[in-house]
Amino acid sequence: MKNAVATICFSILAMFASSSALLLTGCGGDEDDSPPAAVAGKWQGTRTLEGAGPDSATLTLAQNGDSVNGTWDGVAVGGTVSGNSLVLSGFKTQNGISMHHKLELSISGETMTGTETMGIGNAGSEPYWLSQKATVSLARVAE
């Protein structure tokens, strides 16, 4: 009887282990395996700071695979595109003060929406003295 119970328990454990392995191999975490969206070109739209009205904004990008670089309203930016997500960052330093810009955008066809976080501080350092968020909405400009 003990052997029968042990065999049943072992069989149940073996089934659980193999099904868990199958489940884990199918889980890719948060990674997006789809090809990067094509984002090269000129994008125009608005940036709306918290508590303020919208301002016009322009993003111009070049793309090589998932690597992206360009300008965001005159600030040199670089980053990556993964599936339909684009993350860019850049610095502009003036009089020893650095303004860091980080864009986190979702791409849907010919539009991008998301947020920009701006921080003021010493060049390249965090935490920032002052930080502000903006919502961003852009559309591709036909060239």
mmCIF file of C-alpha atoms in Angstrom:
data_model
loop_
_atom_site.group_PDB
_atom_site.id
_atom_site.type_symbol
_atom_site.label_atom_id
_atom_site.label_comp_id
_atom_site.label_asym_id
_atom_site.label_seq_id
_atom_site.Cartn_x
_atom_site.Cartn_y
_atom_site.Cartn_z
ATOM 1 C CA MET A 1 0.000 0.000 0.000
ATOM 2 C CA LYS A 2 2.826 2.418 0.856
ATOM 3 C CA ASN A 3 4.396 1.773 -2.546
ATOM 4 C CA ALA A 4 1.099 2.495 -4.325
ATOM 5 C CA VAL A 5 0.671 5.801 -2.478
ATOM 6 C CA ALA A 6 4.291 6.757 -3.172
ATOM 7 C CA THR A 7 3.860 5.909 -6.863
ATOM 8 C CA ILE A 8 0.695 8.011 -7.094
ATOM 9 C CA CYS A 9 2.358 10.960 -5.296
ATOM 10 C CA PHE A 10 5.413 10.693 -7.539
ATOM 11 C CA SER A 11 3.191 10.608 -10.659
ATOM 12 C CA ILE A 12 1.290 13.687 -9.516
ATOM 13 C CA LEU A 13 4.538 15.547 -8.814
ATOM 14 C CA ALA A 14 5.955 14.546 -12.211
ATOM 15 C CA MET A 15 2.794 15.776 -13.982
ATOM 16 C CA PHE A 16 2.914 19.058 -12.056
ATOM 17 C CA ALA A 17 6.598 19.559 -12.847
ATOM 18 C CA SER A 18 6.170 18.907 -16.574
ATOM 19 C CA SER A 19 3.098 21.160 -16.874
ATOM 20 C CA SER A 20 4.886 23.914 -14.929
ATOM 21 C CA ALA A 21 7.841 23.639 -17.301
ATOM 22 C CA LEU A 22 5.503 23.937 -20.276
ATOM 23 C CA LEU A 23 3.826 26.974 -18.752
ATOM 24 C CA LEU A 24 7.150 28.628 -18.003
ATOM 25 C CA THR A 25 8.548 28.059 -21.484
ATOM 26 C CA GLY A 26 5.475 29.774 -22.927
ATOM 27 C CA CYS A 27 5.916 32.807 -20.674
ATOM 28 C CA GLY A 28 8.168 35.432 -22.143
ATOM 29 C CA GLY A 29 7.720 37.872 -19.283
ATOM 30 C CA ASP A 30 7.160 41.457 -20.364
ATOM 31 C CA GLU A 31 9.304 41.105 -23.482
ATOM 32 C CA ASP A 32 7.684 42.029 -26.772
ATOM 33 C CA ASP A 33 8.885 39.633 -29.486
ATOM 34 C CA SER A 34 7.169 41.527 -32.300
ATOM 35 C CA PRO A 35 9.410 43.495 -34.682
ATOM 36 C CA PRO A 36 10.046 47.128 -33.760
ATOM 37 C CA ALA A 37 7.555 49.626 -35.176
ATOM 38 C CA ALA A 38 8.860 51.857 -37.979
ATOM 39 C CA VAL A 39 9.253 55.297 -36.385
ATOM 40 C CA ALA A 40 11.751 57.060 -38.677
ATOM 41 C CA GLY A 41 10.578 60.429 -39.945
ATOM 42 C CA LYS A 42 8.999 63.603 -38.651
ATOM 43 C CA TRP A 43 6.248 63.644 -36.037
ATOM 44 C CA GLN A 44 4.314 66.722 -34.890
ATOM 45 C CA GLY A 45 1.717 67.338 -32.234
ATOM 46 C CA THR A 46 1.391 68.640 -28.701
ATOM 47 C CA ARG A 47 3.066 68.487 -25.309
ATOM 48 C CA THR A 48 0.822 69.440 -22.385
ATOM 49 C CA LEU A 49 2.535 70.165 -19.068
ATOM 50 C CA GLU A 50 0.656 69.393 -15.870
ATOM 51 C CA GLY A 51 -1.502 72.400 -15.084
ATOM 52 C CA ALA A 52 -0.840 74.157 -18.403
ATOM 53 C CA GLY A 53 -2.236 74.278 -21.914
ATOM 54 C CA PRO A 54 -0.789 72.419 -24.910
ATOM 55 C CA ASP A 55 2.358 73.545 -26.738
ATOM 56 C CA SER A 56 3.373 72.428 -30.209
ATOM 57 C CA ALA A 57 6.058 69.738 -30.329
ATOM 58 C CA THR A 58 8.206 68.153 -33.047
ATOM 59 C CA LEU A 59 10.058 64.836 -32.973
ATOM 60 C CA THR A 60 12.377 63.880 -35.843
ATOM 61 C CA LEU A 61 13.804 60.355 -35.823
ATOM 62 C CA ALA A 62 16.228 58.075 -37.648
ATOM 63 C CA GLN A 63 16.020 54.329 -37.011
ATOM 64 C CA ASN A 64 18.370 51.356 -37.369
ATOM 65 C CA GLY A 65 16.550 48.207 -36.199
ATOM 66 C CA ASP A 66 15.475 48.888 -32.616
ATOM 67 C CA SER A 67 17.949 51.767 -32.157
ATOM 68 C CA VAL A 68 16.517 55.265 -32.595
ATOM 69 C CA ASN A 69 18.045 58.755 -32.478
ATOM 70 C CA GLY A 70 16.974 62.248 -33.454
ATOM 71 C CA THR A 71 15.735 65.513 -31.995
ATOM 72 C CA TRP A 72 12.857 66.408 -29.684
ATOM 73 C CA ASP A 73 12.180 70.135 -29.971
ATOM 74 C CA GLY A 74 15.879 70.845 -30.509
ATOM 75 C CA VAL A 75 17.192 68.381 -27.899
ATOM 76 C CA ALA A 76 19.286 65.455 -29.191
ATOM 77 C CA VAL A 77 17.621 62.198 -28.072
ATOM 78 C CA GLY A 78 18.368 58.519 -28.414
ATOM 79 C CA GLY A 79 16.743 55.291 -27.342
ATOM 80 C CA THR A 80 15.049 52.094 -28.420
ATOM 81 C CA VAL A 81 11.818 50.913 -29.928
ATOM 82 C CA SER A 82 10.455 47.539 -28.835
ATOM 83 C CA GLY A 83 7.301 46.385 -30.572
ATOM 84 C CA ASN A 84 5.005 49.409 -30.287
ATOM 85 C CA SER A 85 6.838 51.080 -27.392
ATOM 86 C CA LEU A 86 9.393 53.849 -27.832
ATOM 87 C CA VAL A 87 11.645 55.161 -25.050
ATOM 88 C CA LEU A 88 13.909 58.153 -25.722
ATOM 89 C CA SER A 89 16.059 60.349 -23.522
ATOM 90 C CA GLY A 90 18.352 63.317 -23.936
ATOM 91 C CA PHE A 91 20.013 66.210 -22.126
ATOM 92 C CA LYS A 92 20.338 69.882 -22.849
ATOM 93 C CA THR A 93 22.835 71.758 -20.700
ATOM 94 C CA GLN A 94 22.845 75.527 -20.425
ATOM 95 C CA ASN A 95 24.870 77.571 -17.897
ATOM 96 C CA GLY A 96 25.851 74.389 -16.012
ATOM 97 C CA ILE A 97 22.248 73.342 -15.484
ATOM 98 C CA SER A 98 21.035 70.206 -17.224
ATOM 99 C CA MET A 99 17.489 69.567 -18.412
ATOM 100 C CA HIS A 100 16.868 65.847 -18.850
ATOM 101 C CA HIS A 101 14.047 64.755 -21.151
ATOM 102 C CA LYS A 102 12.633 61.215 -21.109
ATOM 103 C CA LEU A 103 9.865 60.214 -23.502
ATOM 104 C CA GLU A 104 7.837 57.024 -23.080
ATOM 105 C CA LEU A 105 5.531 56.629 -26.064
ATOM 106 C CA SER A 106 3.109 54.044 -27.441
ATOM 107 C CA ILE A 107 2.913 53.772 -31.219
ATOM 108 C CA SER A 108 -0.368 53.075 -32.985
ATOM 109 C CA GLY A 109 -0.063 53.304 -36.762
ATOM 110 C CA GLU A 110 0.661 56.916 -37.620
ATOM 111 C CA THR A 111 0.274 58.287 -34.074
ATOM 112 C CA MET A 112 2.234 58.207 -30.815
ATOM 113 C CA THR A 113 0.982 59.049 -27.340
ATOM 114 C CA GLY A 114 2.584 58.939 -23.931
ATOM 115 C CA THR A 115 4.484 60.990 -21.393
ATOM 116 C CA GLU A 116 7.542 63.171 -21.151
ATOM 117 C CA THR A 117 9.333 63.545 -17.851
ATOM 118 C CA MET A 118 11.609 66.572 -17.553
ATOM 119 C CA GLY A 119 14.090 66.990 -14.759
ATOM 120 C CA ILE A 120 16.383 69.880 -13.910
ATOM 121 C CA GLY A 121 19.643 69.210 -12.098
ATOM 122 C CA ASN A 122 23.378 68.836 -12.492
ATOM 123 C CA ALA A 123 24.338 67.366 -15.861
ATOM 124 C CA GLY A 124 23.594 63.648 -15.895
ATOM 125 C CA SER A 125 22.694 63.312 -12.219
ATOM 126 C CA GLU A 126 19.578 62.207 -10.405
ATOM 127 C CA PRO A 127 17.604 63.032 -8.334
ATOM 128 C CA TYR A 128 16.625 66.260 -10.001
ATOM 129 C CA TRP A 129 16.032 69.565 -8.287
ATOM 130 C CA LEU A 130 12.756 69.907 -10.113
ATOM 131 C CA SER A 131 10.757 67.399 -12.114
ATOM 132 C CA GLN A 132 7.671 67.859 -14.264
ATOM 133 C CA LYS A 133 5.537 65.576 -16.441
ATOM 134 C CA ALA A 134 3.756 66.266 -19.684
ATOM 135 C CA THR A 135 1.397 64.283 -21.886
ATOM 136 C CA VAL A 136 2.506 63.937 -25.483
ATOM 137 C CA SER A 137 0.400 63.329 -28.588
ATOM 138 C CA LEU A 138 2.089 63.141 -32.007
ATOM 139 C CA ALA A 139 1.144 62.266 -35.594
ATOM 140 C CA ARG A 140 3.503 61.349 -38.440
ATOM 141 C CA VAL A 141 4.026 64.142 -40.952
ATOM 142 C CA ALA A 142 3.996 63.048 -44.609
ATOM 143 C CA GLU A 143 7.238 64.005 -46.311
#
